mmCIF file of C-alpha atoms in Angstrom:
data_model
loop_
_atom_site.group_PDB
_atom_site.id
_atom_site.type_symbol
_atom_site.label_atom_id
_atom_site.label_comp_id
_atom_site.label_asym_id
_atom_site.label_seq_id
_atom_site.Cartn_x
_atom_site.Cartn_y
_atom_site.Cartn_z
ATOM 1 C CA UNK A 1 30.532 50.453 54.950
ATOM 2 C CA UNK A 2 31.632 48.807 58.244
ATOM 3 C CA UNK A 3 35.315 50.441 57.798
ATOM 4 C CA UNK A 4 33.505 53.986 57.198
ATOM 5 C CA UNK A 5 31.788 53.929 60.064
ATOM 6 C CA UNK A 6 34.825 52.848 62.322
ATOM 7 C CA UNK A 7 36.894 55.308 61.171
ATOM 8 C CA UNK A 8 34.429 57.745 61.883
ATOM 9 C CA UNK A 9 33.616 56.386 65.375
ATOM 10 C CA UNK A 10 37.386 56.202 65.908
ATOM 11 C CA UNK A 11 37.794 60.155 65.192
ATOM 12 C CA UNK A 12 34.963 60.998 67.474
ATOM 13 C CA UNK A 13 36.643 59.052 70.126
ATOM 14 C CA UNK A 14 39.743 61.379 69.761
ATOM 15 C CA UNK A 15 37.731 64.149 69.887
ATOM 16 C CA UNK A 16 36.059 63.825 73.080
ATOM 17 C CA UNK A 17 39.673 62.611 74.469
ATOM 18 C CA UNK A 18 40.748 66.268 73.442
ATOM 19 C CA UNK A 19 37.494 67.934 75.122
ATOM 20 C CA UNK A 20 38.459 65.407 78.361
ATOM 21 C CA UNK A 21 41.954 66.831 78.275
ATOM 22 C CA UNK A 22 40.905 70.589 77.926
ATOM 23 C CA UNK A 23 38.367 70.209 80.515
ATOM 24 C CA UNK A 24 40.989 69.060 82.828
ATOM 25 C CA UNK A 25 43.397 71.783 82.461
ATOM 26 C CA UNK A 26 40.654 74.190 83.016
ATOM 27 C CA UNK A 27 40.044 71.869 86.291
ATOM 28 C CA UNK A 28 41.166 73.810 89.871
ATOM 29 C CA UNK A 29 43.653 71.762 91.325
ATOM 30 C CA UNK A 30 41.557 71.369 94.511
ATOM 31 C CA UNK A 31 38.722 69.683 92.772
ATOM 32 C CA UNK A 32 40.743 66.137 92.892
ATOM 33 C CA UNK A 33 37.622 63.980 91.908
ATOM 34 C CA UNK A 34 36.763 65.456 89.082
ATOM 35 C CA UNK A 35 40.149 65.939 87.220
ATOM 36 C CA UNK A 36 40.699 61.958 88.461
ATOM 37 C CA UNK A 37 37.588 61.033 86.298
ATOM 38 C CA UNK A 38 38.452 63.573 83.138
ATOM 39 C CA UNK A 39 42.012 62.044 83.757
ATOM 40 C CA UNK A 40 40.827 58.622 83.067
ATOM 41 C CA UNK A 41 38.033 59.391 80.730
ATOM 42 C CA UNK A 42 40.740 60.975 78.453
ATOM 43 C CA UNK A 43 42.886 58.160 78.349
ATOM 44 C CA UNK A 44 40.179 55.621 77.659
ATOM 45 C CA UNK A 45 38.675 57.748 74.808
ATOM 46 C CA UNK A 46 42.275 57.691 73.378
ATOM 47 C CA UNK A 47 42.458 53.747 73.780
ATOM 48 C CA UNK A 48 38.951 53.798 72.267
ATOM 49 C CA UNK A 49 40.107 55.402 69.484
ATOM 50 C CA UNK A 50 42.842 52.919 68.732
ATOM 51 C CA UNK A 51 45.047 55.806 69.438
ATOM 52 C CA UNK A 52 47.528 53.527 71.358
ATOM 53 C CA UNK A 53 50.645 55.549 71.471
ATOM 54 C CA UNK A 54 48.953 58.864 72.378
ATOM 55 C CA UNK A 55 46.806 57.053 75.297
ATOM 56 C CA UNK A 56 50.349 55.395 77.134
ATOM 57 C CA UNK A 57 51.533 58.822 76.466
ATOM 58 C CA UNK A 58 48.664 60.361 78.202
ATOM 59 C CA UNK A 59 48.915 57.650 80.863
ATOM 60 C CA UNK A 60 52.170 58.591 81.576
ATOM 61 C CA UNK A 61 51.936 62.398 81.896
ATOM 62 C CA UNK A 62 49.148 62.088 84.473
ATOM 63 C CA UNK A 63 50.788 59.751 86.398
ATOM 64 C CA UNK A 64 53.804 61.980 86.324
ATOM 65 C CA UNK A 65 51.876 64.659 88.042
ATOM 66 C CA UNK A 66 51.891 63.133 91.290
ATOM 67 C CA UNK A 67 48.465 64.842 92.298
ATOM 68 C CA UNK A 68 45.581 62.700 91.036
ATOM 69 C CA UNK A 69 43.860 60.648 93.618
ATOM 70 C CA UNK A 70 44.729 57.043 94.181
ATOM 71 C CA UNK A 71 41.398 55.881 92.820
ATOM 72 C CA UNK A 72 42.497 57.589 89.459
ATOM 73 C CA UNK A 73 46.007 56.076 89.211
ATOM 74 C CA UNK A 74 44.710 53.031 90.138
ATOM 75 C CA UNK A 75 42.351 53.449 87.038
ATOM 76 C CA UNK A 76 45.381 54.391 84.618
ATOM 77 C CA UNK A 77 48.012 51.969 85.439
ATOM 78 C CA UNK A 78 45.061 49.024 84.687
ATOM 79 C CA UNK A 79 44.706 50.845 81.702
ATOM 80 C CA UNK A 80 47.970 51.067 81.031
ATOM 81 C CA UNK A 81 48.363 47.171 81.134
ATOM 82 C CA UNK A 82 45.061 46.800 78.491
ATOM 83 C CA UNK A 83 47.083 49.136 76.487
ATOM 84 C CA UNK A 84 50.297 47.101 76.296
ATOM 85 C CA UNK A 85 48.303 43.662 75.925
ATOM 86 C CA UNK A 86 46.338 45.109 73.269
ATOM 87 C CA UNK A 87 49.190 46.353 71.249
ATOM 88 C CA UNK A 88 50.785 42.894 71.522
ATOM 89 C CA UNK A 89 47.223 41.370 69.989
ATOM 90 C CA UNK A 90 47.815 43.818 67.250
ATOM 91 C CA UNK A 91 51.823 43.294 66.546
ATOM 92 C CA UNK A 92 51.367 39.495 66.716
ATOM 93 C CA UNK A 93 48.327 38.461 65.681
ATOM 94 C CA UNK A 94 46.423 41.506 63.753
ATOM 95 C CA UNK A 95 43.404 40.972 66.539
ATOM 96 C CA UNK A 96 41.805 43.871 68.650
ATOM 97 C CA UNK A 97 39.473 43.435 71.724
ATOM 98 C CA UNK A 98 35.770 43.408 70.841
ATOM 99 C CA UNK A 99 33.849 45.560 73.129
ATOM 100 C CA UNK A 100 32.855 41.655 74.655
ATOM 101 C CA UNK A 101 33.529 40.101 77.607
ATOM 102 C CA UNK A 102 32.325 37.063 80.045
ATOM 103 C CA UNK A 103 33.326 37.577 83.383
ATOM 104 C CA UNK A 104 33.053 34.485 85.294
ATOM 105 C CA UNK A 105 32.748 34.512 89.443
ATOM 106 C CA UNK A 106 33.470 31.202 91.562
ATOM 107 C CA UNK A 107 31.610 31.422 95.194
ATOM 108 C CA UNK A 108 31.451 29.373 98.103
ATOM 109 C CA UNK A 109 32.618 25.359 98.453
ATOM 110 C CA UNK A 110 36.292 25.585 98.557
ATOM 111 C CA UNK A 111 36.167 29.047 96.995
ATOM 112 C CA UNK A 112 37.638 31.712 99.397
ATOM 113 C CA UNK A 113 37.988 35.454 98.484
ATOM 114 C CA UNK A 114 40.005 35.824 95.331
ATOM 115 C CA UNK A 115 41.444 32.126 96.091
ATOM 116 C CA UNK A 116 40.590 28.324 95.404
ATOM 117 C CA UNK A 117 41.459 24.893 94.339
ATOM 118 C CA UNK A 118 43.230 25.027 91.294
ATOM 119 C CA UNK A 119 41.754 22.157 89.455
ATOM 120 C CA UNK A 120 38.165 23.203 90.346
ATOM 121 C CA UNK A 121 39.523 26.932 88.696
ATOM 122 C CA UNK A 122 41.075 25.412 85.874
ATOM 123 C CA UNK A 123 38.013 22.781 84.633
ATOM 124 C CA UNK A 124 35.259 25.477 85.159
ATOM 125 C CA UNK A 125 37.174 28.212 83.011
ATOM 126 C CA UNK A 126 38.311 25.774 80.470
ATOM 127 C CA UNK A 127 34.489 24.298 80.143
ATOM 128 C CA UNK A 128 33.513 28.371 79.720
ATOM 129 C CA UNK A 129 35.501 28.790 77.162
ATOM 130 C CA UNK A 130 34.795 25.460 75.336
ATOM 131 C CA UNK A 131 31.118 26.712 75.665
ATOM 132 C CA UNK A 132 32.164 30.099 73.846
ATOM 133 C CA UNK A 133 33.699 28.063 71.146
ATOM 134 C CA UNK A 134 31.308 25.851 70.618
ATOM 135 C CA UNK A 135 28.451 28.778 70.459
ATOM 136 C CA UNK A 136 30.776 30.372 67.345
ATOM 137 C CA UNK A 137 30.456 27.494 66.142
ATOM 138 C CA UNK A 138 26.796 26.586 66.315
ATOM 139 C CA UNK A 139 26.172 31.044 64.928
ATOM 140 C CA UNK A 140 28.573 30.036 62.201
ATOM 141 C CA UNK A 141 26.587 27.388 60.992
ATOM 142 C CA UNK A 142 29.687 25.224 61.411
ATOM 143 C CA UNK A 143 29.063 21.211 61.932
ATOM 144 C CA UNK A 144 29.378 20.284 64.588
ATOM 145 C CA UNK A 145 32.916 19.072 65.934
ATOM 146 C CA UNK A 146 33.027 15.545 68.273
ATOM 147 C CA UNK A 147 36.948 15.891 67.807
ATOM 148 C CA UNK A 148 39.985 18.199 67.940
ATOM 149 C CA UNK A 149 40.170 21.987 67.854
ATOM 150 C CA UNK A 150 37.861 24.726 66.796
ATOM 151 C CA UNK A 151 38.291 25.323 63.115
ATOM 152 C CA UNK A 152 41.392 27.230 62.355
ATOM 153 C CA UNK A 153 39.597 30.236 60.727
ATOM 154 C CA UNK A 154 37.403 30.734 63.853
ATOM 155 C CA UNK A 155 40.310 30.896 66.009
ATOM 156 C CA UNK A 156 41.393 33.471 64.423
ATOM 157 C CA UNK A 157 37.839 35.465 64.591
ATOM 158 C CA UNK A 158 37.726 35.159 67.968
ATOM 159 C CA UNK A 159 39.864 34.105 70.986
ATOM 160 C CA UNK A 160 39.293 33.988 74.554
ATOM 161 C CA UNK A 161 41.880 35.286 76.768
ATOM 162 C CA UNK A 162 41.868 35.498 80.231
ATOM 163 C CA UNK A 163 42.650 38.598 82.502
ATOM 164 C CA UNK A 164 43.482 38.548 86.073
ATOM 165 C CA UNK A 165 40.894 37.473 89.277
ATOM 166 C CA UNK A 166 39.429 39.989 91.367
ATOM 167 C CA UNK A 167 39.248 40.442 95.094
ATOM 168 C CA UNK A 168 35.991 38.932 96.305
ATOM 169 C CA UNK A 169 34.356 35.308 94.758
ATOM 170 C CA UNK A 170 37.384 33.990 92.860
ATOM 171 C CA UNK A 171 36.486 35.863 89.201
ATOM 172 C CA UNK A 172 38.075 35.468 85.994
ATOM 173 C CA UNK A 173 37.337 37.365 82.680
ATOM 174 C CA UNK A 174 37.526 35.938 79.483
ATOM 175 C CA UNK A 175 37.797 38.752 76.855
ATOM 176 C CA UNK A 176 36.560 37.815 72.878
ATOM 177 C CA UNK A 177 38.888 39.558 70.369
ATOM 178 C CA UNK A 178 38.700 40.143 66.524
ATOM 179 C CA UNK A 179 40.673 40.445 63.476
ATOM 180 C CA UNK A 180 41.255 44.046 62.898
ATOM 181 C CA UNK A 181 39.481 44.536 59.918
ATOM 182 C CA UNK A 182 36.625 42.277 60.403
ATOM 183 C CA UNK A 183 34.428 42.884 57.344
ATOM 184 C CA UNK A 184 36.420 40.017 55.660
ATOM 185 C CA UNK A 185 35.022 37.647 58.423
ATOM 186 C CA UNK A 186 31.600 38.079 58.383
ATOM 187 C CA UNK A 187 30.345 34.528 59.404
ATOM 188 C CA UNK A 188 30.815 34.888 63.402
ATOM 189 C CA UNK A 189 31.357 37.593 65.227
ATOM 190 C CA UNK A 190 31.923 38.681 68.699
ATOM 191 C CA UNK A 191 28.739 39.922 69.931
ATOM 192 C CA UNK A 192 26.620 37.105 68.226
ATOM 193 C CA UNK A 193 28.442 34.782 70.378
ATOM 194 C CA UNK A 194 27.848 36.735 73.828
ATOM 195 C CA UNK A 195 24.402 37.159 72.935
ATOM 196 C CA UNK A 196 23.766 33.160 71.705
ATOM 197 C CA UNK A 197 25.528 31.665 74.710
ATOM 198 C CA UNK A 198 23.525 33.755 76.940
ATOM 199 C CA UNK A 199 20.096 33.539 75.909
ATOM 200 C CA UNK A 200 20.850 29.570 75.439
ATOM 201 C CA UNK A 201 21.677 29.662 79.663
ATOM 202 C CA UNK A 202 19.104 31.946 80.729
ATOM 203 C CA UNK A 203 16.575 29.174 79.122
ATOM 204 C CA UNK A 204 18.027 26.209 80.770
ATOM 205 C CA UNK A 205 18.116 28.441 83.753
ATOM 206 C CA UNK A 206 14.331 29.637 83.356
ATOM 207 C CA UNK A 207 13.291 27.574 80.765
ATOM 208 C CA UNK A 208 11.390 24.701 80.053
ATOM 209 C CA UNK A 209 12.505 21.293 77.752
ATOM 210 C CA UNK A 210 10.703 22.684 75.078
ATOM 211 C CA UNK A 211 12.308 26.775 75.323
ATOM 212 C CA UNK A 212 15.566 24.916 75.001
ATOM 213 C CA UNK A 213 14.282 22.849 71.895
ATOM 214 C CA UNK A 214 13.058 25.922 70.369
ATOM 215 C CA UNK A 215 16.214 27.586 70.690
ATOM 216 C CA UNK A 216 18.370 24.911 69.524
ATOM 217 C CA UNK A 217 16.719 22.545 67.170
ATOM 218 C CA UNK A 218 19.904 20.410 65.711
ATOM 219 C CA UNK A 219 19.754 17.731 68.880
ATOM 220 C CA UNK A 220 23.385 17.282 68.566
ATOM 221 C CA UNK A 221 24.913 20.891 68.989
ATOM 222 C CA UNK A 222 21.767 20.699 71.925
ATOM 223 C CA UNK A 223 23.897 17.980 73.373
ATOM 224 C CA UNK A 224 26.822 19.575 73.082
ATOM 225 C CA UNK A 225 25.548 22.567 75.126
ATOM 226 C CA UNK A 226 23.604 20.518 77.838
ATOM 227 C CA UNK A 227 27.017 18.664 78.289
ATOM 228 C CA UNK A 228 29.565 22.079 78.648
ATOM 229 C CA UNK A 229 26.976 23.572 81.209
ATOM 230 C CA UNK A 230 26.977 20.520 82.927
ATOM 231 C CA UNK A 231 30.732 21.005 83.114
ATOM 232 C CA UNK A 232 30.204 24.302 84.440
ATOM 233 C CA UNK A 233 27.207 23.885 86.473
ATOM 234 C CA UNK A 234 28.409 23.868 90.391
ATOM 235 C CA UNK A 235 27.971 20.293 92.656
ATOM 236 C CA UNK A 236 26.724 22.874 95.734
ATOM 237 C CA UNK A 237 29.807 21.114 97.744
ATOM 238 C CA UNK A 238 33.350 21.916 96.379
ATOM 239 C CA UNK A 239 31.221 24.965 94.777
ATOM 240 C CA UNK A 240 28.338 27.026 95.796
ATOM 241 C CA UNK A 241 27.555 29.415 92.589
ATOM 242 C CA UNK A 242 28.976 30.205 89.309
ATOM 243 C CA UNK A 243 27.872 33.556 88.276
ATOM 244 C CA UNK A 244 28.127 34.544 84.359
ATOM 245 C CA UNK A 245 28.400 38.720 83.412
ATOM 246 C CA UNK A 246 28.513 39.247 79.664
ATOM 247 C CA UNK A 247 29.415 42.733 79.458
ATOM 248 C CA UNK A 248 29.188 45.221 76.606
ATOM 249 C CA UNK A 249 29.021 48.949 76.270
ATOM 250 C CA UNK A 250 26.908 50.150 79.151
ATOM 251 C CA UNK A 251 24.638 46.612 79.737
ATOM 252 C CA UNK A 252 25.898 43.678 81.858
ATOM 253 C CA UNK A 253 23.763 40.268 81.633
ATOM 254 C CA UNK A 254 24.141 38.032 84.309
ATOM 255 C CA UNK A 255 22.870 34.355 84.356
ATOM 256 C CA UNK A 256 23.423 32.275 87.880
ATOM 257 C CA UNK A 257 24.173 28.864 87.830
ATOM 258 C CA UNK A 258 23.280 27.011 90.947
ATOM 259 C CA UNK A 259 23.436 23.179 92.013
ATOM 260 C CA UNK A 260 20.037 22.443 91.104
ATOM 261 C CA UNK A 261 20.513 23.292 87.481
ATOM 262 C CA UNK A 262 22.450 19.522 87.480
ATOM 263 C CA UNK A 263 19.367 17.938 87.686
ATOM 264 C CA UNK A 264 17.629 19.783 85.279
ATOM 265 C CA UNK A 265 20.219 19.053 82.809
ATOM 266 C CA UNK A 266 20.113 15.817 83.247
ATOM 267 C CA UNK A 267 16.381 15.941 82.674
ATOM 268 C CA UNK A 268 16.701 17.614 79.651
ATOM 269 C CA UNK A 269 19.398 15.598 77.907
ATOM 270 C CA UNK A 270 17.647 12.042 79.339
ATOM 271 C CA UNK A 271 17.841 9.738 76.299
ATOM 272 C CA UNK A 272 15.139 7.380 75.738
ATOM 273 C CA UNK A 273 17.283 4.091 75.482
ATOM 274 C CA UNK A 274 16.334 0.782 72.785
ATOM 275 C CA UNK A 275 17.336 -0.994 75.756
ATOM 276 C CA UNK A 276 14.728 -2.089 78.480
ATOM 277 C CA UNK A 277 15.165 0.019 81.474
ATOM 278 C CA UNK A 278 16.267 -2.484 83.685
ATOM 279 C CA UNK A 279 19.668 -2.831 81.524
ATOM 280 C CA UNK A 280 20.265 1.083 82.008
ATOM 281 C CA UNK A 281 23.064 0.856 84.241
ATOM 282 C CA UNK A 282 25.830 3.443 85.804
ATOM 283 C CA UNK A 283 29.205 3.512 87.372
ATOM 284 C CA UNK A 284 31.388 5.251 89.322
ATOM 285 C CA UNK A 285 35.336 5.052 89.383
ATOM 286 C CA UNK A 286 38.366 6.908 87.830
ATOM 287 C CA UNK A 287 38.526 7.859 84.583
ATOM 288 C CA UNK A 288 41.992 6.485 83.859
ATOM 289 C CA UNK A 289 41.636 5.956 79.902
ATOM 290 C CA UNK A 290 39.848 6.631 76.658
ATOM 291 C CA UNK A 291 40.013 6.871 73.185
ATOM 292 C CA UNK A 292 37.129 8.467 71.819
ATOM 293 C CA UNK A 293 38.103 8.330 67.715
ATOM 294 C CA UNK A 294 37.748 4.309 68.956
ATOM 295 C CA UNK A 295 34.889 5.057 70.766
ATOM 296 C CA UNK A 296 35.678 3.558 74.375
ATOM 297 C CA UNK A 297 36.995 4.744 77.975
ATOM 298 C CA UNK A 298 38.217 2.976 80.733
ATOM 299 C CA UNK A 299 37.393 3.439 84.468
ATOM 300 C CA UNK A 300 39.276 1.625 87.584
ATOM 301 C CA UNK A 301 36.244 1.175 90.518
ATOM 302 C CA UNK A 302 36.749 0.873 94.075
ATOM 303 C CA UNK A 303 38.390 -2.346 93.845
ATOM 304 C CA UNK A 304 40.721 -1.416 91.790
ATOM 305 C CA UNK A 305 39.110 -3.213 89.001
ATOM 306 C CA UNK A 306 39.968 -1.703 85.355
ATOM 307 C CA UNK A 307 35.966 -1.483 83.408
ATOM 308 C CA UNK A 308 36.238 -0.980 79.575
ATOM 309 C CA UNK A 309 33.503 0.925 78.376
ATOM 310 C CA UNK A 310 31.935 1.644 74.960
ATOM 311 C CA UNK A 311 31.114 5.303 74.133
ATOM 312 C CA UNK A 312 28.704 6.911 71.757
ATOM 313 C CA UNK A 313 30.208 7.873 68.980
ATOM 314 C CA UNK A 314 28.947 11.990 70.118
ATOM 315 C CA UNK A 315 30.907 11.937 72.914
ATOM 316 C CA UNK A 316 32.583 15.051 73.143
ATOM 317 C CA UNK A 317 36.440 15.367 73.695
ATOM 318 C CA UNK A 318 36.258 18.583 75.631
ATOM 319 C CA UNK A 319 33.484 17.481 77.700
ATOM 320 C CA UNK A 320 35.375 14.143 78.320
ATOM 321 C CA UNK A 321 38.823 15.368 78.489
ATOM 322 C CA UNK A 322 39.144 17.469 81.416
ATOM 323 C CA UNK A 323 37.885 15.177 83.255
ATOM 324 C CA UNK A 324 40.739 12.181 83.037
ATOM 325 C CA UNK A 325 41.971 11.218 86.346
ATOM 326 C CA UNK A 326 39.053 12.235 88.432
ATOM 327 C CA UNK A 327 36.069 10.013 89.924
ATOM 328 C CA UNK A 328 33.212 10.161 87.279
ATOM 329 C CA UNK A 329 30.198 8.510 87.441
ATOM 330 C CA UNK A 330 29.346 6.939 84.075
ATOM 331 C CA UNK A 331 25.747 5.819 83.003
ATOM 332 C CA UNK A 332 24.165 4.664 79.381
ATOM 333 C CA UNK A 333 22.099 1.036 78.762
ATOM 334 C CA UNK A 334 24.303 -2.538 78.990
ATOM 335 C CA UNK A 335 24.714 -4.797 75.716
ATOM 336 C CA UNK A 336 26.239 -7.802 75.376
ATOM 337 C CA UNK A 337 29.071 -8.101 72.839
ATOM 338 C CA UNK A 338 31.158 -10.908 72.215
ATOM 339 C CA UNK A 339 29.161 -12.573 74.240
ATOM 340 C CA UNK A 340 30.074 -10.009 77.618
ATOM 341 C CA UNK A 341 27.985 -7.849 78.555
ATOM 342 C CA UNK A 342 29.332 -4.105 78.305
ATOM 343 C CA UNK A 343 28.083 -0.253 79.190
ATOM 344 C CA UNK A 344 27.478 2.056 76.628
ATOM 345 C CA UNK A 345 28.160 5.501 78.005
ATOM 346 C CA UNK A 346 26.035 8.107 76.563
ATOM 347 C CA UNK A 347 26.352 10.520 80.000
ATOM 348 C CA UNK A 348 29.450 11.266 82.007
ATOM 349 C CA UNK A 349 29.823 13.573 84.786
ATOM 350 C CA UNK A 350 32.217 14.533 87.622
ATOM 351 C CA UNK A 351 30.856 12.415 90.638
ATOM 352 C CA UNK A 352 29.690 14.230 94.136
ATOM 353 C CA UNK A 353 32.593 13.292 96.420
#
């Protein structure tokens, strides 16, 4: 049924590609705006239609022409480059691009037009994409994963690959792809992922403790999620705003993320410790170590001092990982174990610096 209707989607693309293409011919040369747009509305329709040979083709004859306006080559030759990477997903790895996409833009802080820091780039896309993953996997009914890397046959539904930033905030798009024929992978797909991520942070951005509850009953994946946006959620000094577009055909969604959502999360995910509260404790230093399958880390303080930690055992690795060799601050109740006393760290975070 799903292939049917494809196919049939994918010959009404050409179509309209061929009406673009007649329409243009029958364009006076003196009407440059309008053949631009039926220029690059003919090649998309093509690429729409999985007609990837004809649309370069296309590409290349009306670039060839010399007499389009430079908003219209512009258009083509970034077409041209979707083109190429799409026919790679298809030669290598038997994936097309879903009609999905996050687009995520960096402002202010240490953010300057189309530039920044490239830790700060690095941790906030990686923690957006762990977030993706982690949503396929909560849609999939998957359990949930404390270790290692999303289950092999979910990679393979859908991947996140990044495109190029734009001038402006520093942006980055991460584009969801799937298999080809994806009526044999029916447990995730691409748009139940945009749409589950998104409603999840326009709660916790709106939301109250009990609209995230709702939406995510199973506490742990709730962790899990309170703990990624964390990672993504700005600190208002190194970074001002993270803005979030999920973008599909003809409807962009956009969720802000501002410094204040911190403290929310951290209301939200407060555990009520066995401990008294006077033995809740935190600290700040360098993460230097860890080895969550034995559930501790190790941080160095301002003294140099190296403090071994215990960990809950639902510590996240992505959450954790990125942030080795920075200043965290670490917090969770104190216990005394072989007769030393010793933090248990159910929260980590990047500290304010």
């Amino acid at each position: 049924m799903t292939s049917g209707k494809e196919a049939r989607a994918r010959e009404l693309y050409a179509a309209a590609a061929e009406a673009e293409q007649n329409a243009f011919d029958r364009t006076p040369a003196d009407r440059q705006r309008t053949r631009g747009v039926l220029a690059v509305s003919a090649t998309s329709l093509l690429y729409k239609a999985q007609e990837h040979d004809e649309s370069e083709l296309a590409i290349f004859r009306f670039l060839g022409r010399g007499d389009l306006n430079p908003w219209a080559e512009e258009q083509l030759r970034e077409l041209l480059e979707v083109v190429a990477d799409e026919r790679l997903l298809l030669s290598s790895l038997n994936q097309r691009y879903a009609e999905e996409s996050v687009t995520v833009s960096l402002r202010g802080g240490a953010v300057g037009s189309g530039t920044g820091p490239l830790d700060l780039i690095l941790n906030k896309m990686t923690s957006v994409r762990s977030l993706l993953y982690r949503f396929a996997e909560w849609v999939g009914e998957y359990p949930l994963r404390v270790r290692g890397a999303p289950p092999a046959e979910l990679q393979h539904l859908i991947q996140a690959r990044v495109a190029e930033p734009a001038i402006g905030s520093y942006r980055m798009e991460i584009r969801l792809t799937e298999p080809t024929q994806i009526n044999l992978f029916p447990r995730v797909v691409a748009a139940d992922v945009g749409a589950a991520a998104f409603e999840f942070l326009q709660r916790l951005n709106r939301g109250t403790r009990s609209d995230i509850e709702d939406y995510v009953p199973d506490e742990r994946y709730r962790k899990a999620f309170l703990d990624l946006s964390n990672a993504i959620a700005p600190d208002g000094k190194t970074l001002s705003e993270v803005g979030l577009y999920r973008s599909q055909p003809e409807k962009v969604t956009t969720v802000y993320l501002t410094r204040g959502l911190k403290r929310k999360i951290k209301q939200v995910r407060l555990r009520v410790s066995t401990d008294s509260p006077q033995r809740y404790h935190s600290l700040t230093g360098i993460l230097r170590a860890l080895h969550l399958d034995r559930n501790w880390l190790e941080i160095t303080d301002d003294n140099g001092e190296h403090v071994k930690c215990d960990t809950v055992p639902d510590m996240l690795d992505d959450v954790v990982g990125p942030m080795v060799n920075n200043m965290v601050t670490v917090s969770g109740p104190l216990r005394t174990r072989y007769g030393r006393e010793r933090l248990l760290v159910e929260d980590i975070d990047l500290a304010d610096t």
